[in-house]
mmCIF file of C-alpha atoms and ligand atoms in Angstrom:
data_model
loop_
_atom_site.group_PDB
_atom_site.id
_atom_site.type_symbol
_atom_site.label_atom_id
_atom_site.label_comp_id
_atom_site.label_asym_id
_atom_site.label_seq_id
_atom_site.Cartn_x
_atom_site.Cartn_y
_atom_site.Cartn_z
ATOM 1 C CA UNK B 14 -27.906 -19.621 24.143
ATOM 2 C CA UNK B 15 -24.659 -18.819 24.731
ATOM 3 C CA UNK B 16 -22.972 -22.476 23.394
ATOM 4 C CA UNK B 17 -24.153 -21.535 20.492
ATOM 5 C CA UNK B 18 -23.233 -18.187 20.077
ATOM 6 C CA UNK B 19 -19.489 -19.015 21.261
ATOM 7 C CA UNK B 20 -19.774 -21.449 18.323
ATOM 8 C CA UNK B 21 -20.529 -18.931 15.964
ATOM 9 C CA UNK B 22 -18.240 -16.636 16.857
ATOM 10 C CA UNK B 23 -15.830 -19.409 16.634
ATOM 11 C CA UNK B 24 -16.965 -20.120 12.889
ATOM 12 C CA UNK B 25 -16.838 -16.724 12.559
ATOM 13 C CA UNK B 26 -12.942 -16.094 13.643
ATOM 14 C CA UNK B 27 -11.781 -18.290 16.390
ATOM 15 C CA UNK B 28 -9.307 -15.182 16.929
ATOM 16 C CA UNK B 29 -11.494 -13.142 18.026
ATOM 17 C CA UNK B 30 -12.210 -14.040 21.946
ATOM 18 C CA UNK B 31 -12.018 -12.754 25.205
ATOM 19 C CA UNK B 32 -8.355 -13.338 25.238
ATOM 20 C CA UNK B 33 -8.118 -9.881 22.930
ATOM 21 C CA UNK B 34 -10.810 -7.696 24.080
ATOM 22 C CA UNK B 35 -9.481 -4.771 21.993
ATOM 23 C CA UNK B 36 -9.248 -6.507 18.814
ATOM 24 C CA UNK B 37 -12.562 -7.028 19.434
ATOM 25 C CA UNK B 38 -13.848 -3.526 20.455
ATOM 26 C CA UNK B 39 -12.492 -2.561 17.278
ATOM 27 C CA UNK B 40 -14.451 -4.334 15.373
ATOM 28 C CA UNK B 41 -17.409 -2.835 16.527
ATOM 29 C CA UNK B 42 -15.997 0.657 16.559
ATOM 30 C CA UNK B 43 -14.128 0.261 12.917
ATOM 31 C CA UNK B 44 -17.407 -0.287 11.593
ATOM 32 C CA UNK B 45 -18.788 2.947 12.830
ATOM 33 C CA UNK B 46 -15.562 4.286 11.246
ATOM 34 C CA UNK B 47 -15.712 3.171 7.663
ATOM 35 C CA UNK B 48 -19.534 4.099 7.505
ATOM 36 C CA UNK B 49 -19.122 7.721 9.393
ATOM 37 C CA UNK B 50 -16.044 9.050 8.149
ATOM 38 C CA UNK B 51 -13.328 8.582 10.817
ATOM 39 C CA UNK B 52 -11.226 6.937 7.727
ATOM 40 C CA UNK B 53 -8.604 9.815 6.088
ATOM 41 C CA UNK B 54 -6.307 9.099 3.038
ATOM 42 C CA UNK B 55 -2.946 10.411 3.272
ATOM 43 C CA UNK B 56 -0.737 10.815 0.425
ATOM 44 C CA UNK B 57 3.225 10.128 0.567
ATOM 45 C CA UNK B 58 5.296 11.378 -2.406
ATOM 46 C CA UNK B 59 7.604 9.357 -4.607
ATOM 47 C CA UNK B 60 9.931 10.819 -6.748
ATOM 48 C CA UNK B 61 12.898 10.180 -9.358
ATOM 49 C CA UNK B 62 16.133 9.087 -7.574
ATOM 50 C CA UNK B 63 18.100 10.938 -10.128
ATOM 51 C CA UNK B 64 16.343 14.199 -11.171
ATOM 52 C CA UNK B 65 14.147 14.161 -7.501
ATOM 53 C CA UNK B 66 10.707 14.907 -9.950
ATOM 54 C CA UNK B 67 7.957 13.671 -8.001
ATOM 55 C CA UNK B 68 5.968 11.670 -9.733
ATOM 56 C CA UNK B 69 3.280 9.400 -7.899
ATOM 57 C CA UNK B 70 1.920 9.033 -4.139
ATOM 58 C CA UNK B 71 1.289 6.145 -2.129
ATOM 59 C CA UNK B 72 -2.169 6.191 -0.072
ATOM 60 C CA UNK B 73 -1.646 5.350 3.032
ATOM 61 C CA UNK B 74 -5.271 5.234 5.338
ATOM 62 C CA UNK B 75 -5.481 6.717 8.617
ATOM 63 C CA UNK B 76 -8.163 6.253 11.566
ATOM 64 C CA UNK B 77 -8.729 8.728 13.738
ATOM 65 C CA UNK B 78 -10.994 7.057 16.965
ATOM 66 C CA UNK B 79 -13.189 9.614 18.901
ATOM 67 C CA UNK B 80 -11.919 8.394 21.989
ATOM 68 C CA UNK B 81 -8.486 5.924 21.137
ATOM 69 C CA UNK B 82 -7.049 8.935 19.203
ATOM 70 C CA UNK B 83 -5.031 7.491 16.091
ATOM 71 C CA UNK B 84 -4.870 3.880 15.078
ATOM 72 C CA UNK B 85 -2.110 2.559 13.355
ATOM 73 C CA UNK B 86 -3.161 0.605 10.005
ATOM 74 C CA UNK B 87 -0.786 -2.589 11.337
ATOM 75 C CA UNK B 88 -3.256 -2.459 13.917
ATOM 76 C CA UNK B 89 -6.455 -2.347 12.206
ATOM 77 C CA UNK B 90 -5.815 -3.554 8.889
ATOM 78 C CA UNK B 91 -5.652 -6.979 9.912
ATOM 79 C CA UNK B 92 -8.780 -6.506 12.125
ATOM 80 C CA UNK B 93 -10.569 -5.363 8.757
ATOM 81 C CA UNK B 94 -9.528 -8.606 7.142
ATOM 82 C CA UNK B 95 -10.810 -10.540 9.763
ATOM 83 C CA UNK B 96 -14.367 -8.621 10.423
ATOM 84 C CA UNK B 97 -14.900 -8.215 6.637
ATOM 85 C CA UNK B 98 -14.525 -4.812 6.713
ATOM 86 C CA UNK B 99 -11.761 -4.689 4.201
ATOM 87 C CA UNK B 100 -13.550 -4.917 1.102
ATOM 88 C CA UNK B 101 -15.895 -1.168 1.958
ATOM 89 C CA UNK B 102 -12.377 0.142 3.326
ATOM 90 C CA UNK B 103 -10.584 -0.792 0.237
ATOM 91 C CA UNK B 104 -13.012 0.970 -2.133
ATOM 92 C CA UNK B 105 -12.840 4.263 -0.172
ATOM 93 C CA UNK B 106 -9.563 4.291 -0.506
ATOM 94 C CA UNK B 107 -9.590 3.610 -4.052
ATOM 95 C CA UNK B 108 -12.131 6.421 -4.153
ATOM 96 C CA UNK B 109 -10.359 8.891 -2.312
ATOM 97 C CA UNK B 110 -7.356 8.300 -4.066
ATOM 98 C CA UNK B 111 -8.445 8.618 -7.655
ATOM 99 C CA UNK B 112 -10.769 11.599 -6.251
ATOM 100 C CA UNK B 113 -7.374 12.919 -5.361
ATOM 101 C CA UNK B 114 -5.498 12.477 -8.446
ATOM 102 C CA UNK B 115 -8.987 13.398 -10.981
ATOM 103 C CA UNK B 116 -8.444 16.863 -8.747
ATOM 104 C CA UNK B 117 -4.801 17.256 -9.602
ATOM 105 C CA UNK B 118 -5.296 16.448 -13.015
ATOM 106 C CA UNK B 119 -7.993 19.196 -13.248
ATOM 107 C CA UNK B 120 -5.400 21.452 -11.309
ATOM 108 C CA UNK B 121 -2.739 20.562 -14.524
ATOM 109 C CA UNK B 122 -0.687 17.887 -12.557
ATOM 110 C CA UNK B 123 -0.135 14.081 -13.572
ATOM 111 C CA UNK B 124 0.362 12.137 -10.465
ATOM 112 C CA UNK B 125 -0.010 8.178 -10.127
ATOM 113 C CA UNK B 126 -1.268 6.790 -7.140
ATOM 114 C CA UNK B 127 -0.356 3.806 -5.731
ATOM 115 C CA UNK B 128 -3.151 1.715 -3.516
ATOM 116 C CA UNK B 129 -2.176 -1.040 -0.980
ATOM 117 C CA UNK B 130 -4.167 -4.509 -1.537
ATOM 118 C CA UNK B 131 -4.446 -7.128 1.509
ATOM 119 C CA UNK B 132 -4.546 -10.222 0.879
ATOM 120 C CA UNK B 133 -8.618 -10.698 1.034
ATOM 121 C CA UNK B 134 -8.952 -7.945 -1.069
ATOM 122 C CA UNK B 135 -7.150 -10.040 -3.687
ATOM 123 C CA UNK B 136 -9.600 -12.946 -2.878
ATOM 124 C CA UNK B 137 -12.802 -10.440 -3.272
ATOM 125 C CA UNK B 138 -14.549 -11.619 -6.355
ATOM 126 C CA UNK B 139 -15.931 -7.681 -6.696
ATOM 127 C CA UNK B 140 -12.378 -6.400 -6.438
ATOM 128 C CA UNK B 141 -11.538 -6.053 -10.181
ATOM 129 C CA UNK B 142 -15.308 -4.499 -11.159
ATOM 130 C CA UNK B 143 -14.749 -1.955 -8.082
ATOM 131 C CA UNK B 144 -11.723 -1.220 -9.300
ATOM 132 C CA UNK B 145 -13.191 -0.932 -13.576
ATOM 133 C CA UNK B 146 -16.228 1.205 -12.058
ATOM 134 C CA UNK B 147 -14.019 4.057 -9.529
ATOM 135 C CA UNK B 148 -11.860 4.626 -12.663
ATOM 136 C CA UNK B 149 -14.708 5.529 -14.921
ATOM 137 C CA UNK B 150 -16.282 7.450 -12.261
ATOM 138 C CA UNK B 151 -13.243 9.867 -11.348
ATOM 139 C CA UNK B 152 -12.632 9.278 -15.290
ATOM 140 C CA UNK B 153 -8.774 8.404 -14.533
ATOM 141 C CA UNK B 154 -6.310 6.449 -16.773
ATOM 142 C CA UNK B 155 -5.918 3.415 -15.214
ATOM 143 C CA UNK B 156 -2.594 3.783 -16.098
ATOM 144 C CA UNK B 157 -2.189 6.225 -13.210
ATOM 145 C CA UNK B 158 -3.353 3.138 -10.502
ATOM 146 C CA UNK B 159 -0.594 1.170 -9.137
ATOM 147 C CA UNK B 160 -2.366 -1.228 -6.913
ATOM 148 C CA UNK B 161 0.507 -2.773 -4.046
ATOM 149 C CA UNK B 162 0.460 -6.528 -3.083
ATOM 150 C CA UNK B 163 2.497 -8.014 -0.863
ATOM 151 C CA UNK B 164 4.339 -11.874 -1.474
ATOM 152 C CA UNK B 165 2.738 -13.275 1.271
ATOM 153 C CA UNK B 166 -0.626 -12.301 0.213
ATOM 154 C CA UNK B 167 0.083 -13.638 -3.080
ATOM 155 C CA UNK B 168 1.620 -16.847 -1.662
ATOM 156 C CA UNK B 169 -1.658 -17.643 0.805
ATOM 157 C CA UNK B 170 -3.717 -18.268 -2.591
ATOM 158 C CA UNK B 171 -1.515 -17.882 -5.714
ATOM 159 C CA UNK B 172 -3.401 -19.865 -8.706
ATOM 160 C CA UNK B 173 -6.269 -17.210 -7.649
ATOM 161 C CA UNK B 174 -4.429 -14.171 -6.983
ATOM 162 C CA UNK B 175 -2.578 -14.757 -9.811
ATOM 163 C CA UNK B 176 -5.806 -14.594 -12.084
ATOM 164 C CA UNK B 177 -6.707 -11.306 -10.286
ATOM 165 C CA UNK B 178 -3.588 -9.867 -11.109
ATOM 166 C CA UNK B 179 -3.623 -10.820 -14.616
ATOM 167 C CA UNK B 180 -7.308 -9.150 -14.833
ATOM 168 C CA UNK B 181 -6.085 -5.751 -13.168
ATOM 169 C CA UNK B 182 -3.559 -5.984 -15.660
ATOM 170 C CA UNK B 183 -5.747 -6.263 -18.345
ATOM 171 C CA UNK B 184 -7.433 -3.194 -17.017
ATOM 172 C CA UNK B 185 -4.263 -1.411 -17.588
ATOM 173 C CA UNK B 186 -3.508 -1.002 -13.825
ATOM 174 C CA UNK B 187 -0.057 -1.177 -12.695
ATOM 175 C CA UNK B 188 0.970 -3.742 -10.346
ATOM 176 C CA UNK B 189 3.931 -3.622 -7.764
ATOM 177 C CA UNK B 190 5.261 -5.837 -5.199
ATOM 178 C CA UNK B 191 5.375 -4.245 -1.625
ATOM 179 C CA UNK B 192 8.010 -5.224 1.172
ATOM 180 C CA UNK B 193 10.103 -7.420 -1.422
ATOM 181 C CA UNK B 194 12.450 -9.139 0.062
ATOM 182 C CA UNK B 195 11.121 -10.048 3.101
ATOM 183 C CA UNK B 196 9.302 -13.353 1.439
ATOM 184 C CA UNK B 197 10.508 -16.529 1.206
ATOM 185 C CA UNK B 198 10.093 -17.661 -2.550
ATOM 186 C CA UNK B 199 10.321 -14.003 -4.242
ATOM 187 C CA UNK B 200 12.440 -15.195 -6.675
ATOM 188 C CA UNK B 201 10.966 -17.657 -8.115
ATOM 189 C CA UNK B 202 7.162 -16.196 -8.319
ATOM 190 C CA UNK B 203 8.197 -12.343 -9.507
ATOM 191 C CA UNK B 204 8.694 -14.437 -12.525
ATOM 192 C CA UNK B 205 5.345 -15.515 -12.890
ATOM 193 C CA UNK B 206 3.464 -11.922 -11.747
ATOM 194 C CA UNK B 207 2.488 -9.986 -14.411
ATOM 195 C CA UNK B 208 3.850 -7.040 -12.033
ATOM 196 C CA UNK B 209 5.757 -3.915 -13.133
ATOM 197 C CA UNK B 210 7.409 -2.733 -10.173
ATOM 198 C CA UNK B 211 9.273 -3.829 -7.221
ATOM 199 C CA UNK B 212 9.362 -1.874 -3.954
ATOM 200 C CA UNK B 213 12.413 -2.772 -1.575
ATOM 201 C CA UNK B 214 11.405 -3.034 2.077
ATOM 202 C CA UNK B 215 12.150 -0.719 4.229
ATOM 203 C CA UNK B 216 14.337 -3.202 6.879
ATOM 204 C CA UNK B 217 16.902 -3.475 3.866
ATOM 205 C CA UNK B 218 17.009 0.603 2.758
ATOM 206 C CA UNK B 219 17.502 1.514 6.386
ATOM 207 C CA UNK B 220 20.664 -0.527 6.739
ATOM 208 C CA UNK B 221 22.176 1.340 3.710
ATOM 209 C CA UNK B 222 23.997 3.663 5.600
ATOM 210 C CA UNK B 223 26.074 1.325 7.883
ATOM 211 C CA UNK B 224 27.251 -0.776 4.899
ATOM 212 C CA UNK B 225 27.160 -4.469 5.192
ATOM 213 C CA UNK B 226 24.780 -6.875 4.141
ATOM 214 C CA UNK B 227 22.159 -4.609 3.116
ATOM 215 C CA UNK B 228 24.189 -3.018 1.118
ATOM 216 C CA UNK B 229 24.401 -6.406 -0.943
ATOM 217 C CA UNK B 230 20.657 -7.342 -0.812
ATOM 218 C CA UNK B 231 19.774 -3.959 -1.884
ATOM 219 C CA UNK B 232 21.954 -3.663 -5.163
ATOM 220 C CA UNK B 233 20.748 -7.948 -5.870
ATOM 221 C CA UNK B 234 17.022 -6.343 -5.689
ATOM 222 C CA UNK B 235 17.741 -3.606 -8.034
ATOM 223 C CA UNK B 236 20.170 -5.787 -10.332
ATOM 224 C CA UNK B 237 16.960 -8.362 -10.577
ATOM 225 C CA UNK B 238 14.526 -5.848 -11.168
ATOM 226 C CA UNK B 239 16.449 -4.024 -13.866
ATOM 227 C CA UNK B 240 16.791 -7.484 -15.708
ATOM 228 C CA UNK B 241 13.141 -8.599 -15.164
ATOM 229 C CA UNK B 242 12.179 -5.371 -16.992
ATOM 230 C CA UNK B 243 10.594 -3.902 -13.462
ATOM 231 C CA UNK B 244 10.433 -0.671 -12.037
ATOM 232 C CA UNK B 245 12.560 -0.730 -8.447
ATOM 233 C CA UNK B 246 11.192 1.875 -5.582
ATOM 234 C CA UNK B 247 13.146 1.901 -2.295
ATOM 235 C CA UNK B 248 10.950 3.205 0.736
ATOM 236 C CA UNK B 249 11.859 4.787 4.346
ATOM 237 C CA UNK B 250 14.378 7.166 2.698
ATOM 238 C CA UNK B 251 15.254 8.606 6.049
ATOM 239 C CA UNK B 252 18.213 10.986 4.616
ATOM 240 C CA UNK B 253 20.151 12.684 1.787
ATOM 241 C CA UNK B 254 23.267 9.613 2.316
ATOM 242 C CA UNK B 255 20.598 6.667 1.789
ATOM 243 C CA UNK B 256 19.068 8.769 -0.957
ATOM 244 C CA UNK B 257 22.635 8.827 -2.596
ATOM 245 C CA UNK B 258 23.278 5.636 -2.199
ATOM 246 C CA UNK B 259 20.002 4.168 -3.931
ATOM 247 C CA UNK B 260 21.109 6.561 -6.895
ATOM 248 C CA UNK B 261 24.524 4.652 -7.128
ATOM 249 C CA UNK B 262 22.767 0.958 -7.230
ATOM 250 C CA UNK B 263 20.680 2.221 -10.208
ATOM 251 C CA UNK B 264 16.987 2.329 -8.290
ATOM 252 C CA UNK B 265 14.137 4.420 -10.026
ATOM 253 C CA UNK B 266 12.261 6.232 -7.043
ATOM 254 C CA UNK B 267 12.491 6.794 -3.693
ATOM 255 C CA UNK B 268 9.827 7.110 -1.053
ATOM 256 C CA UNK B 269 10.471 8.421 2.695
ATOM 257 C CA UNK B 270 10.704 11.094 5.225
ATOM 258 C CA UNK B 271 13.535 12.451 3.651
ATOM 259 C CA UNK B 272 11.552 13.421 0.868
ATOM 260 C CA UNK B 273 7.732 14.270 2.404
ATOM 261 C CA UNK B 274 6.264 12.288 5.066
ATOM 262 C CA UNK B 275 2.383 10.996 4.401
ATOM 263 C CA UNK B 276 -0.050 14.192 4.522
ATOM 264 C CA UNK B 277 -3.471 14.705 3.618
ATOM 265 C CA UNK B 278 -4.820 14.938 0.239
ATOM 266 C CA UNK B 279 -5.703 18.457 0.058
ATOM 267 C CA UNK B 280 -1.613 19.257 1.357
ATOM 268 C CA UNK B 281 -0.140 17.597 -1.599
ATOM 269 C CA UNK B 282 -0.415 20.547 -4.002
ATOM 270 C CA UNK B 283 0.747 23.039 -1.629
ATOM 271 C CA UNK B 284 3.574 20.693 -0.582
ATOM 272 C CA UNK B 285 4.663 20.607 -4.230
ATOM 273 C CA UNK B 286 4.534 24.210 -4.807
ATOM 274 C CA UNK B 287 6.462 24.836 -1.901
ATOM 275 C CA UNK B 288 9.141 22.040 -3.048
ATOM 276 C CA UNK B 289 9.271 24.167 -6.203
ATOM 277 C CA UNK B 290 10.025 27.265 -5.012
ATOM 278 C CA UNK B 291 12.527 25.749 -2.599
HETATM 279 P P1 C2E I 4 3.540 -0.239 3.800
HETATM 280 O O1 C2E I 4 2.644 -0.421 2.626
HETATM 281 O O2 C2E I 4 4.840 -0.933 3.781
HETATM 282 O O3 C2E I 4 3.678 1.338 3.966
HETATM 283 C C1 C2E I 4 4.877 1.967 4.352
HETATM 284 C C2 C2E I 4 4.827 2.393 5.806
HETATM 285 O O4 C2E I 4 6.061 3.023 6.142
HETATM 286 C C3 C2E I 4 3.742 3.415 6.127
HETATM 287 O O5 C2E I 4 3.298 3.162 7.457
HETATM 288 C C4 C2E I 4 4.508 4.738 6.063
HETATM 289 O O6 C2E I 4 3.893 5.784 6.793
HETATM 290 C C5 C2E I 4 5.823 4.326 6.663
HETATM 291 N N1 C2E I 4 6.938 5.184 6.218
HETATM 292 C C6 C2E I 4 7.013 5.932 5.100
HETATM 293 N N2 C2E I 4 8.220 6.540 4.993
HETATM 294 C C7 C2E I 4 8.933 6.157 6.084
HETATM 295 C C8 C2E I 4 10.268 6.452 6.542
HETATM 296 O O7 C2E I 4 11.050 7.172 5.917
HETATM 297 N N3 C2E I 4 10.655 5.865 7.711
HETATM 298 C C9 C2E I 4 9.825 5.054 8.423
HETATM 299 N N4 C2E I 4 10.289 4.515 9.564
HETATM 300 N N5 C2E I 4 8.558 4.742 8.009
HETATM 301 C C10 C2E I 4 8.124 5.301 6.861
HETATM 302 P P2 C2E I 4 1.756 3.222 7.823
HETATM 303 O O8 C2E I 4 1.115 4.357 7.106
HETATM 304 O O9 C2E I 4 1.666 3.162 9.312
HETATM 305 O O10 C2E I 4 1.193 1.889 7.197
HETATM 306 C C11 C2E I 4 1.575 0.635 7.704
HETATM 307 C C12 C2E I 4 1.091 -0.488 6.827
HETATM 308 O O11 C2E I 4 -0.322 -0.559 6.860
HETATM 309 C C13 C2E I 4 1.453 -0.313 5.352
HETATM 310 O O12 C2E I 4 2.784 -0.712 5.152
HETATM 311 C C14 C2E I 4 0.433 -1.214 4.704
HETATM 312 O O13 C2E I 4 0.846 -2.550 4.761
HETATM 313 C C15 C2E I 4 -0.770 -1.029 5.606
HETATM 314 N N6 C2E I 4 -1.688 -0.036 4.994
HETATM 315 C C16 C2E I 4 -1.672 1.317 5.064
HETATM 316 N N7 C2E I 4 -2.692 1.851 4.366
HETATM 317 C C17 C2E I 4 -3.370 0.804 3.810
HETATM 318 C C18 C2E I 4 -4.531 0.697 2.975
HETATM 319 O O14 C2E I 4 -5.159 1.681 2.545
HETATM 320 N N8 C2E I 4 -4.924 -0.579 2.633
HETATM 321 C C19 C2E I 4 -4.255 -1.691 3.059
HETATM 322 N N9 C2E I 4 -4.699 -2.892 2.679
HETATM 323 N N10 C2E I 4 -3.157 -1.621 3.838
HETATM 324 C C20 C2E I 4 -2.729 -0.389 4.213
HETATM 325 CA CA1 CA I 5 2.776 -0.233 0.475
HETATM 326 CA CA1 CA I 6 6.476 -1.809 2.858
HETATM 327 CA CA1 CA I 7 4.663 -3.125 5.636
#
């Protein structure tokens, strides 16, 4: 019956139709890939602006297709939101990632993570008990869980996503706001999330260097978050000159190539050591 079965698939996602047949393949094959581990988790370092300690990672997933080769989380990410694939992938990366720091605790080195939320996640009723039960299981301070969230996925639903924040909060999470900047009402609801940290999109750190207008944006961010109390990371540190120039405005960390680019798990303590002896 196929009127019927166009009609569910329009209930379903009206998105998803012939007119983007690989959206749609990968669907089919991102299911296979969060159920037979084709999913990594790569790590990218933070550190200190001033003292350049590192001192958390962002987890950052990666698909690797059997056939497509590597798929870009903008690509897929928003096909797991719309397939509702995005609650499984968000608890194995929440898994791998406090599997990750539980092992470099063991191995005598404190690391946060920090964990990317999209904006279903944020709706998913099971979200905060996931989140309760992986810390007890990899028996890690939640303290040491930053968990991301964008303004725009705050702004699609915010009485709700509010009240999930405020119960990851009460779990002792941390909570940061990704891409800041690039919203349209940032100011007036950073006020109103219990967050700790703001991270300055990259658009505005990359335009450091050639002075202007991000220059000015940049140092309001920084000024704002040191008033509000908030912690203020800058990502896509691309060199030493950006790096210097965050350290001027006052910013706390700094994420980027300059520093280590996103690796696997396992590379992170070797990447450190070498760092060290460097
Ligand atoms: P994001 O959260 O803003 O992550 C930062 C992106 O910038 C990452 O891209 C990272 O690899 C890239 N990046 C880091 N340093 C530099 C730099 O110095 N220069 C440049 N040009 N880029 C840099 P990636 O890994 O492709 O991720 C893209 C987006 O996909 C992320 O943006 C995030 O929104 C989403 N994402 C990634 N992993 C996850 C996840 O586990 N869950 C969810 N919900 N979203 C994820
Ligand atoms: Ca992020
Ligand atoms: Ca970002
Ligand atoms: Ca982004």
């Amino acid at each position: 019956d196929a009127k019927a079965s166009t009609r569910g698939l329009r209930v379903f996602d009206p998105s998803l139709t012939a007119e983007d047949p690989r959206r749609l393949a990968l669907v089919t094959e991102l299911r296979t890939a969060v159920h037979e581990g084709q999913l990594e988790v790569h790590v990218q370092p933070q550190a200190e602006v001033l003292t350049g300690r590192v001192v958390s990672v962002e987890a950052l997933v990666r698909w690797t297709h059997p056939q497509l080769g590597r798929v870009g989380p903008d690509e897929f990410i928003p096909v797991a939101e719309r397939s509702g694939l995005i609650g499984p992938l968000t608890t194995l990366v929440l898994d791998r990632s406090l599997a990750a720091v539980a092992a470099w605790r063991a191995a005598g080195t404190d690391l946060s993570v920090a964990v990317n939320l999209s904006t279903r996640s944020l709706h998913d009723t099971d979200l905060v008990d996931e989140v309760a039960r992986l810390l007890r299981r990899h028996d890690v301070p939640s303290d040491r869980l930053t968990l991301e969230v964008t303004e725009g996925s705050v702004m699609a639903d915010p009485a709700r996503t509010i009240a999930v924040l405020h119960q990851l909060r009460d779990l002792g999470c941390r909570l940061s706001v990704d891409d800041f900047g690039t919203g349209y009402s940032s100011l007036s609801y950073l006020k109103r999330l219990p967050v700790q940290e703001v991270k300055i999109d990259q658009s505005f750190v990359t335009g450091l260097r050639s002075g202007g207008e991000d220059v000015a944006i940049v140092r309001a961010i920084v000024d704002l978050g040191r008033h509000l109390g908030l912690a203020v990371v800058a990502e896509g540190v691309e060199d030493q000159e950006t790096w210097d120039l965050l350290a001027d405005t006052g910013c706390d960390l700094v994420q980027g190539w300059h520093l280590g680019r996103p690796m696997p798990t396992a590379d992170l303590p070797g990447w450190l050591g070498d760092r060290a002896r460097s």
